[in-house]
Every structure is written in C-alpha cells, then in structure tokens.
Amino acid sequence: MNNTFDIQRFGLLLKRKWLEFGKIYLITLAVVFGVILAAYAIAFWPVFTGLEPFNERKISFRVPLFIGLGFLFLTAVASSYFAHLGQKPKTIIDLLIPASTFEKFLAGVFFTGILSTISYLLIFFLTDVVFVANLQDAARDKVYFFSIVRHGLYAPVYILPLFVTSIFLLGSVYFEKFHYIKTALSVMVFIGVWMAVVFKSGELLTRGRHAVENNPIVHSGDKSPLECMLTLLLIVLTIVFWVITYLRLKEKEV
Amino acid sequence: MIEIKNLNFGYSKKKLLFKDLSMQLKAGHIYGLLGKNGAGKSSLLKNMAGLVYAFSGKIDVIGYNPAKRQPALLKEICFIPEEFYLPSVKIDSYVKANAAFYSNFDHNYFGDLLAEFDIPVDQKLVNMSYGQKKKLIIAFGLATKAQLIIMDEPTNGLDIPSKAQFRKIMAAALTDDRCIIISTHQVRDLDNLIDTVIMLDESCVALKASVEEITKKLCFKRIKELDDTVIYAEPSLSGYHALMPNYHDEDSKLDMELLFNAVLAEKIKIKAAFN
C-alpha cells in the first residue's frame, strides 16, 4: 500500500469531502450566482425593455464585479475548507480517515484552488454570454466579457486565484477561530510592514543618488521581464504557502 | 500489538502528563484503562492513535509509528472518541462515504449491529439522540474490522439495556488478532468485560495486571471488622468492603471500584502485593 498517494484513495477522499463541504460550497456558489444575475439584470433590463439604448458604460460594472466577487468567493471557500480543524470532534474524525496527509492537503487544493476558480469563471462567463447574446447583433461581438481575456491578460493575473486561495487555505488550517478575519488582518499587517520596510530601505539605499535612466527591467518598453519576474514570484509564494499548509496539517493535534 | 517505550508527553513541557511511561499491549485482550480525571487516559489513547505528538519516547502500533498517520495503520485503527461529530446525512450515505476506506469493512456485520442496537436506519444522523449516535459509531467502528479498537468513555450516554448490549457485542468482537482498549470512569460498565486492568496515576502506570492475576494476588471480601491484613476498606451497611492479600488462594470477584480506590489510596501496598 502506498502511504503517500493512491489515486483510488484520493478519489474516495474527494467524494467523502464533497459530502460535508459540497453543501456549503454549493450554497455559496448559489449566492454568488444570484449576485451576478442581479447585477446583470439591473444593468441590462432597461436595454432589453427598450427604455434605454445600449452603450459601453452600461457594462462597465463587470470588471469590478468579476474581481470583487471572485475575490470574496475564492477566499471565503478557501478560508472555510480546513476551518473544522478548530473543533476537536471534527478534527479526530478527519485526522483518522485512512488517507495520507498529502492526499488530504491535495483535496484542499483541488476544492479551493481549482474547482472554485473553474466554477466561478464558468458561472460568470455563462451569465455574461446569456445576457450579452440577447443584445443587438452589432454590439454583441465587442462586449462579451471573455473577449477581454481572449487578447491575453497580464501574466501574473492567471496565478492570482491560486495565490490568493493558498493564503486563505493556510489561514483556515493555521487559526482555530475567525479564520477569514484573522487571515485578512494578517495579510494587511504583512503588506503594511512589507511596504514600510521596502519604502524605508529604498529611501536609505538611494539617498543622495540618481535613478539610472536605462534600467533594462523598468524602462525597456517591453514589460515581459517584469511580468515574468512577478509571475515567478507569485508561483514561488503560492508553493511556499502550500508547503506551509501541508506541514501545518501534518503537525495538527487534537 | 502496541509497544510504548519511555514516553514523555504533556500539553506543556513544564508539566509532563507521562514521564518515561512504558507498556506493552497484546492482541487478543480487552484492556480497561482507568484513572482519575486528568490522569491522562484520553491523552494516552490519543498518543496511540497518533492524534497528539509526544516530546520523546517511542510508540509502535502494529509495526507503525502512529505519529506518521499512514493510511495502512489508520485503516487498522477504530477510535471511538468521547466527543464526536456526525454529518447531516443518512446512515447509508455515511457508510458509502466512509466504509470504502476500510478494505475489510463488513456490511452484513454492520447491519447486524444496527439491528442489535435498535438504530433506525432511515433517520438522518443529526436527528438521532446522543446515545443512538454513539451506538452508530461503535457499530461502524467494529464493522471496519480494524485490529486496534480504542474507545474513550464508550458507555457515556448509553441507557441500561444498551450498556448490556455493548458488553455483549464487545465480548463477541474480541478475536485473537484484535486488541481492544476501553477507557472509562464508569468502572462498573466494564465488569466481566475486560481481562486486563491498566491504571494511570501520577504520570505513570500505577497498575497493569490481568483480572486473573489480580484475583490471584488480592482478595475482595465483605468483613465485619478490620484487621492488620486489610490493605484497603470501604464502610458498607453490613461492615466493610475490603481488599486484602490473597494468602489462601481464595476465589473472589474483582470489585473494580474498590481496586481503583485502593490503588489511589494505598499505591505502595498494592505494588508490594504484586511484586
């Protein structure tokens, strides 16, 4: 018997987890779907009923809605995944289920990082397609939401869902209670301290000096090196957070 | 089956719950784990199941280190905790989701146990009473056919008929390759069930002996007056319930409660009787 990973056991674990986690997950997804539907209905209804003509401003709500709601949904799901480990009776059952810690961790990554992202993208794009498809033919091609993605986004954006969920997944296993608030506060404090350190150290290091004009990274006109570095940084940080989550799960006690 | 060597464990490094604790538990036995509140009964069980980590020492369970939580060992452990959680599903959904992890799970035996415990099969788990839930997890645990069965206060919340059913089922569940460890405060619930008594007190094992060995070395009697031979006695309506060395190979029935109190009150004398 492989004590680290077994595909059949992993499948059983996903099935078992769905029994407990699936209900909360589907309710959250339904709420998210309701919010998207409501936002689209409010914006498109006057156009459909002929009260107002269609213009680009009518659909400017989509980007902030997509980012804001997506962030809330992904972080809420990730933050609740291991939250039950703060309760002794649930922890005992979870730790003693005959699956490896790696499989339990991987199931967490699957539900929070992969399934949540895919399902969110799917319901957002489908809602968008349904509403936009009912617009006049002339406007339709320009305003599909996925047409923004089709031309390619800033590369780190593709990593962001995994990065954000990795932080909140760690928070769900690290804190015993109030996982979401504590994780959000920790991230804010960390960003604050980090920015202060970068700002202060930058000020100290560059005091009395002039900026170099032809910095190959910042001023080349080609943003790809910076983009690559940022993408790489996010990938590395995501992996680091996952490793810490795995170790934290491994050392969890009742 | 279980070998514990020089175990040092505590919830704080300053105050250890177990100091250099060592013991061996073998298959084919039902062990009764007794001790005062806070003596460490539940903690010892959690150490055996790998739910907590010791500071030092070694625990070997069926050839595995429980702290590693390997699936091969976890499927051989049935742990019935004092406090437990059951999801809001029906029994068949619960079994479908969990039984597949245990390769030896016996569905027919599980059905028999449900019937014996009189558990309604079509009811949602959250709507069951505490006692019904407890009986359900006991039935599920036994049906996994795990080699090591650990039970922490299993009779808490069970009514009187259920306690009798529990004793009957547990006695029938013991096989040569199984080891059953039951921790409880309610020592009378374990009467005629356990074959070995383990008592924890002051960070160590105060007593570990089989029922046969105990009744061979100690005699449990009702006496009118106390004399010098009595190790420990408790007053009763007709005199005293007394515990004394069994010098004349007398047959007596083990009084677990009396023994428990005697071990706490007269630890040195009891140890001397076993040496």
XYZ file of C-alpha atoms in Angstrom:
529
model
C 0.000 0.000 0.000
C 1.320 3.413 -0.979
C 1.158 5.524 2.153
C 1.737 8.852 0.388
C -0.554 8.903 -2.637
C -3.038 6.486 -4.107
C -5.361 7.686 -6.841
C -8.264 5.474 -5.740
C -7.976 6.644 -2.128
C -7.741 10.240 -3.324
C -10.949 9.775 -5.287
C -12.672 8.381 -2.199
C -11.413 11.327 -0.182
C -12.822 13.837 -2.700
C -16.146 12.025 -2.612
C -16.201 11.996 1.184
C -15.186 15.631 1.399
C -17.904 16.600 -1.048
C -20.480 15.076 1.296
C -19.538 17.588 4.023
C -18.061 20.504 2.117
C -20.232 20.286 -1.010
C -23.393 21.611 0.608
C -21.735 24.780 1.944
C -19.841 25.142 -1.313
C -22.983 24.920 -3.471
C -24.875 27.354 -1.242
C -22.003 29.862 -1.523
C -21.904 29.337 -5.277
C -25.668 29.870 -5.498
C -25.335 33.161 -3.587
C -22.552 34.262 -5.933
C -24.667 33.302 -8.939
C -27.556 35.299 -7.506
C -25.391 38.394 -7.089
C -24.059 38.122 -10.665
C -27.558 37.566 -12.001
C -28.921 40.545 -10.072
C -26.111 42.838 -11.240
C -26.612 41.834 -14.893
C -30.389 42.088 -14.627
C -30.218 45.602 -13.166
C -27.779 46.752 -15.862
C -29.404 45.019 -18.872
C -33.093 45.256 -18.057
C -33.579 48.858 -19.295
C -31.840 47.891 -22.558
C -33.893 44.723 -23.063
C -37.138 46.553 -22.404
C -36.149 49.366 -24.766
C -36.244 52.033 -22.072
C -32.612 52.996 -22.670
C -30.215 52.450 -25.578
C -27.189 50.209 -25.112
C -23.797 51.828 -24.532
C -20.427 50.639 -23.207
C -20.937 52.359 -19.847
C -23.833 50.010 -19.137
C -21.424 47.115 -18.838
C -18.542 48.845 -17.047
C -19.693 47.164 -13.811
C -18.417 43.782 -14.982
C -14.697 44.116 -14.270
C -15.074 45.364 -10.658
C -17.856 42.807 -10.087
C -15.743 39.986 -11.507
C -12.697 40.907 -9.412
C -14.521 41.825 -6.196
C -16.990 38.959 -6.126
C -14.368 36.482 -7.345
C -12.018 37.513 -4.558
C -14.750 37.190 -1.930
C -15.937 33.816 -3.235
C -12.496 32.233 -3.595
C -11.256 33.498 -0.226
C -14.483 32.505 1.575
C -14.300 28.962 0.191
C -10.577 28.610 0.928
C -10.983 30.060 4.391
C -13.687 27.572 5.357
C -12.037 24.444 3.955
C -9.955 23.404 6.991
C -11.910 25.563 9.447
C -13.442 22.474 11.065
C -9.988 21.508 12.353
C -10.562 24.096 15.072
C -13.203 21.762 16.541
C -11.980 18.713 18.430
C -14.682 16.172 17.410
C -14.363 17.015 13.717
C -10.564 17.007 13.853
C -10.460 13.483 15.313
C -12.589 12.072 12.500
C -10.707 13.972 9.808
C -7.232 13.038 11.008
C -8.142 9.380 11.432
C -9.674 8.871 7.990
C -7.349 6.357 6.303
C -5.829 8.722 3.749
C -2.421 10.346 3.825
C -1.886 13.948 4.936
C -0.680 14.688 1.416
C -3.951 13.431 -0.058
C -5.954 15.480 2.458
C -3.915 18.562 1.554
C -4.254 17.893 -2.166
C -8.026 17.585 -1.805
C -7.929 21.037 -0.201
C -6.004 22.490 -3.139
C -8.403 20.823 -5.575
C -11.553 22.208 -3.951
C -10.257 25.679 -3.108
C -7.805 26.448 -5.885
C -9.089 24.526 -8.885
C -12.790 23.675 -8.532
C -13.727 27.079 -7.053
C -11.884 29.035 -9.753
C -13.308 26.958 -12.598
C -16.869 27.073 -11.254
C -16.675 30.840 -10.676
C -15.324 31.507 -14.168
C -17.953 29.233 -15.628
C -20.959 30.846 -13.948
C -19.667 34.355 -14.617
C -18.927 33.740 -18.291
C -22.162 31.800 -18.849
C -24.262 34.545 -17.259
C -22.406 37.080 -19.376
C -22.931 35.074 -22.558
C -26.659 34.646 -21.875
C -27.203 38.373 -21.287
C -24.896 39.668 -23.999
C -26.281 37.200 -26.551
C -29.642 38.885 -26.176
C -28.237 42.283 -27.120
C -28.422 43.653 -30.630
C -26.132 41.918 -33.141
C -23.950 44.949 -33.771
C -22.897 45.371 -30.156
C -22.585 41.718 -29.282
C -19.102 40.924 -30.559
C -17.446 43.758 -28.704
C -18.960 43.260 -25.295
C -18.536 39.601 -24.398
C -16.635 39.533 -21.137
C -14.305 36.756 -22.222
C -13.204 38.838 -25.191
C -11.061 40.750 -22.662
C -9.343 37.515 -21.685
C -9.044 36.356 -25.288
C -6.473 39.038 -26.053
C -4.350 37.941 -23.113
C -4.069 39.382 -19.634
C -1.114 40.488 -17.584
C 0.514 37.089 -16.879
C 0.502 37.233 -13.019
C -3.304 37.550 -13.130
C -3.532 33.886 -14.148
C -1.702 32.865 -10.970
C -3.648 35.197 -8.676
C -6.561 32.800 -7.904
C -4.162 30.081 -6.757
C -2.046 32.601 -4.868
C -4.996 34.132 -3.023
C -6.578 30.760 -2.191
C -3.227 29.414 -0.964
C -3.059 32.239 1.611
C -6.610 31.689 2.851
C -6.226 27.904 2.848
C -3.214 28.344 5.111
C -5.287 30.677 7.313
C -8.012 28.040 7.597
C -5.589 25.464 8.984
C -3.466 27.907 10.983
C -6.147 29.688 13.019
C -8.582 27.945 15.355
C -11.405 30.509 15.053
C -12.406 33.527 12.948
C -10.250 32.234 10.094
C -11.325 34.757 7.473
C -10.917 37.884 9.581
C -7.656 36.729 11.111
C -6.189 35.798 7.713
C -7.315 39.084 6.145
C -5.861 41.050 9.072
C -2.588 39.104 8.924
C -2.284 39.798 5.184
C -2.985 43.504 5.712
C -0.456 43.759 8.542
C 2.123 41.875 6.479
C 1.584 44.092 3.428
C 1.791 47.207 5.631
C 5.023 46.117 7.283
C 6.489 44.964 3.968
C 5.674 48.261 2.256
C 7.112 50.241 5.158
C 10.315 48.176 5.073
C 10.652 48.477 1.273
C 9.941 52.206 1.349
C 12.323 52.914 4.232
C 15.123 50.678 2.953
C 14.719 52.106 -0.579
C 14.924 55.598 0.820
C 18.049 54.755 2.832
C 19.779 52.941 -0.042
C 19.068 55.602 -2.655
C 19.628 58.679 -0.510
C 21.739 61.201 -2.462
C 21.698 59.110 -5.654
C 20.053 59.467 -9.067
C 17.904 56.888 -10.829
C 19.562 55.031 -13.753
C 17.783 56.049 -16.964
C 18.091 52.831 -18.958
C 17.113 50.247 -16.356
C 16.595 47.147 -18.530
C 13.720 45.886 -16.421
C 11.704 49.015 -15.797
C 12.415 51.171 -18.825
C 12.937 48.769 -21.675
C 9.486 49.414 -23.094
C 8.981 45.658 -23.102
C 7.207 44.690 -19.904
C 7.804 40.939 -20.219
C 10.873 40.628 -17.895
C 8.997 42.351 -15.047
C 5.893 40.360 -15.877
C 7.882 37.132 -15.819
C 9.527 38.038 -12.520
C 6.186 38.861 -10.918
C 4.613 35.672 -12.242
C 7.533 33.649 -10.951
C 7.337 35.374 -7.578
C 3.632 34.574 -7.278
C 4.238 30.948 -8.264
C 7.020 30.605 -5.691
C 4.927 32.274 -2.961
C 1.918 30.060 -3.779
C 4.097 26.956 -3.476
C 5.593 28.256 -0.217
C 2.103 28.806 1.250
C 1.023 25.345 0.130
C 4.091 23.741 1.703
C 3.433 25.564 4.988
C -0.239 24.476 4.849
C 0.827 20.863 4.299
C 3.285 20.982 7.206
C 0.729 22.658 9.445
C -1.796 19.948 8.559
C 0.786 17.288 9.275
C 1.543 18.622 12.728
C -2.114 19.217 13.631
C -3.003 17.736 17.022
C -6.269 17.189 18.838
C 0.461 -5.041 19.065
C 1.330 -1.815 20.906
C 4.695 -1.070 22.417
C 5.300 2.151 24.301
C 8.832 2.906 25.461
C 9.880 5.803 27.684
C 7.062 8.035 26.558
C 7.292 11.637 27.684
C 4.194 13.594 26.896
C 2.427 16.666 28.165
C 0.485 19.666 26.972
C 3.262 21.865 28.345
C 6.935 20.999 28.627
C 6.964 22.217 32.233
C 4.273 19.786 33.372
C 4.526 16.337 31.863
C 1.488 14.083 31.868
C 3.588 10.956 31.265
C 7.174 10.551 32.393
C 9.101 7.649 30.900
C 5.913 5.642 30.515
C 6.407 2.171 29.091
C 3.982 -0.671 28.469
C 3.099 -3.428 26.051
C -0.387 -4.318 24.900
C -1.071 -7.575 23.124
C -3.688 -8.764 20.666
C -6.496 -10.937 21.953
C -7.139 -8.822 25.047
C -9.628 -6.243 26.236
C -7.812 -3.664 28.310
C -9.615 -1.380 30.732
C -7.868 1.951 31.117
C -8.722 3.608 34.402
C -7.567 6.728 36.185
C -8.706 9.883 37.917
C -9.828 12.955 35.982
C -6.762 14.432 34.333
C -4.661 11.284 34.843
C -4.112 11.118 31.107
C -6.380 8.295 29.935
C -7.646 10.136 26.854
C -4.174 11.518 26.160
C -2.687 8.028 26.214
C -5.340 6.830 23.775
C -4.652 9.830 21.527
C -0.941 9.039 21.602
C -1.701 5.505 20.473
C -3.886 6.799 17.619
C -1.379 9.454 16.550
C -3.677 12.343 17.376
C -1.051 14.040 19.528
C 2.740 14.096 19.458
C 4.947 13.055 22.363
C 8.056 15.052 23.351
C 10.165 11.906 23.342
C 9.911 8.141 23.542
C 8.665 5.550 21.121
C 5.227 4.232 20.263
C 4.878 1.294 17.941
C 1.408 0.247 16.823
C 1.254 -2.882 14.614
C 4.742 -2.020 13.370
C 3.931 1.619 12.515
C 4.645 4.922 14.164
C 1.163 6.389 14.750
C 2.516 9.949 14.613
C 3.107 9.481 10.869
C -0.620 8.872 10.289
C -0.055 6.425 7.482
C -3.204 5.086 5.787
C -2.019 1.484 6.261
C -2.173 1.998 10.039
C -5.189 4.305 10.106
C -7.351 1.649 8.464
C -6.439 -0.702 11.300
C -7.485 1.776 14.000
C -11.032 2.247 15.156
C -11.159 5.211 17.531
C -14.408 5.958 19.336
C -13.931 9.370 20.945
C -15.881 10.733 23.877
C -16.986 13.744 21.852
C -17.740 13.062 18.226
C -19.271 14.642 15.162
C -21.568 13.122 12.589
C -22.607 14.922 9.393
C -26.203 15.700 8.461
C -26.724 12.667 6.238
C -28.494 9.317 6.424
C -26.712 6.165 7.553
C -26.335 4.717 4.044
C -24.705 7.942 2.741
C -22.371 7.961 5.720
C -21.408 4.356 5.095
C -20.956 4.953 1.352
C -18.609 7.855 2.019
C -16.538 6.242 4.756
C -16.641 2.459 4.531
C -14.667 2.304 1.268
C -11.546 3.457 3.121
C -11.590 0.243 5.139
C -10.810 -2.706 2.898
C -12.215 -5.225 5.395
C -15.449 -3.376 6.130
C -18.202 -5.909 6.799
C -21.571 -4.529 5.639
C -23.533 -7.533 6.910
C -21.974 -7.289 10.350
C -22.716 -3.555 10.387
C -26.368 -4.302 9.566
C -26.498 -6.883 12.351
C -25.042 -4.422 14.846
C -27.522 -1.729 13.842
C -30.333 -4.180 14.390
C -28.928 -5.301 17.717
C -28.509 -1.711 18.897
C -32.004 -0.914 17.599
C -30.860 2.061 15.495
C -33.391 3.439 12.968
C -31.662 3.122 9.575
C -33.626 5.715 7.591
C -33.149 8.575 10.029
C -30.698 11.444 9.473
C -27.705 11.224 11.775
C -28.197 14.725 13.201
C -31.739 13.850 14.266
C -30.582 10.913 16.359
C -30.153 11.068 20.123
C -26.637 11.160 21.587
C -26.929 7.506 22.634
C -28.069 6.417 19.153
C -25.209 8.311 17.540
C -22.757 6.713 19.921
C -24.093 3.254 19.155
C -23.862 4.024 15.449
C -20.194 4.986 15.574
C -19.455 1.950 17.723
C -21.220 -0.260 15.145
C -19.375 1.422 12.272
C -16.033 1.152 14.078
C -16.466 -2.542 14.798
C -17.602 -3.223 11.210
C -14.334 -1.762 9.881
C -12.708 -4.925 11.286
C -9.809 -2.813 12.487
C -7.185 -4.617 14.545
C -6.964 -1.927 17.196
C -10.153 -0.665 18.805
C -9.756 2.347 21.062
C -12.769 3.575 22.987
C -12.873 6.646 25.168
C -15.821 6.550 27.577
C -17.914 4.406 25.191
C -20.768 3.834 27.647
C -21.388 7.541 28.317
C -24.867 8.367 27.089
C -25.957 4.732 26.722
C -29.070 3.600 28.573
C -29.026 0.496 30.795
C -30.135 -2.031 28.109
C -27.655 -0.519 25.658
C -24.820 -0.930 28.159
C -25.632 -4.616 28.443
C -25.787 -4.875 24.622
C -22.472 -3.045 24.428
C -20.771 -5.505 26.774
C -22.181 -8.445 24.822
C -21.109 -7.022 21.455
C -17.636 -6.100 22.648
C -17.050 -9.523 24.154
C -18.087 -11.091 20.831
C -15.916 -8.657 18.851
C -12.693 -9.818 20.502
C -10.608 -12.044 18.266
C -7.035 -13.322 18.545
C -5.715 -10.612 16.212
C -7.623 -7.732 17.789
C -6.757 -5.523 20.705
C -9.465 -3.539 22.451
C -8.694 -0.672 24.818
C -11.534 0.921 26.743
C -11.092 3.977 28.891
C -13.839 4.815 31.341
C -14.794 6.407 34.617
C -17.749 4.124 34.949
C -15.841 1.061 36.074
C -18.963 -0.996 36.713
C -19.769 -0.820 32.992
C -16.644 -2.867 32.333
C -17.473 -5.634 34.799
C -16.985 -9.056 33.227
C -15.775 -7.437 30.003
C -12.135 -6.508 30.432
C -9.410 -9.050 31.029
C -6.601 -6.646 31.929
C -6.673 -3.518 34.067
C -4.384 -0.543 33.432
C -4.491 2.237 35.998
C -2.828 5.563 35.441
C -1.812 7.786 38.312
C 0.786 10.500 38.818
C 2.325 10.393 35.348
C 2.847 6.660 35.291
C 1.184 3.256 35.219
C 0.087 2.560 38.786
C -1.135 -0.930 37.971
C -1.201 -3.192 34.935
C -2.418 -6.674 35.632
C -4.852 -9.217 34.289
C -8.071 -9.862 36.170
C -6.818 -13.378 36.846
C -3.569 -12.064 38.297
C -5.409 -9.512 40.444
C -7.816 -12.030 41.930
C -4.924 -14.424 42.495
C -2.956 -11.887 44.478
C -5.745 -9.869 46.044
C -8.942 -10.922 47.729
C -12.141 -8.844 47.624
C -14.258 -9.558 50.682
C -17.051 -8.324 52.894
C -15.875 -8.297 56.507
C -17.375 -7.240 59.819
C -14.211 -5.853 61.413
C -10.917 -4.542 60.130
C -7.636 -6.271 60.909
C -3.963 -5.759 60.011
C -4.126 -7.759 56.811
C -6.572 -5.363 55.156
C -4.926 -3.189 52.523
C -7.928 -1.001 51.910
C -11.540 -0.975 53.025
C -14.685 0.996 52.497
C -17.523 1.006 55.009
C -20.795 -0.600 53.934
C -24.149 -1.297 55.606
C -23.097 -4.715 56.863
C -19.482 -3.939 57.720
C -16.709 -3.267 55.202
C -15.849 -3.989 51.598
C -12.223 -4.913 51.999
C -9.254 -5.654 49.839
C -6.535 -7.852 51.244
C -3.703 -10.078 50.062
C -4.932 -13.442 48.858
C -2.770 -15.641 51.118
C -5.036 -18.686 50.904
C -5.857 -18.744 47.170
C -9.450 -17.786 47.837
C -11.821 -17.188 44.951
C -13.268 -13.696 44.870
C -14.884 -11.433 42.309
C -12.927 -8.394 41.204
C -14.514 -5.191 42.506
C -13.109 -2.674 40.063
C -14.246 0.364 42.011
C -12.683 -0.898 45.230
C -9.471 -1.777 43.444
C -9.378 1.631 41.784
C -9.769 3.459 45.100
C -7.266 1.126 46.758
C -4.635 1.819 44.097
C -5.066 5.558 44.577
C -5.025 5.380 48.366
C -2.525 2.568 49.007
C -0.305 2.530 45.960
C 2.766 1.174 47.801
C 0.907 -1.674 49.477
C -0.754 -2.693 46.213
C 2.555 -2.631 44.365
C 4.096 -4.742 47.113
C 1.311 -7.303 46.689
C 2.197 -7.666 43.004
C 5.959 -7.947 43.495
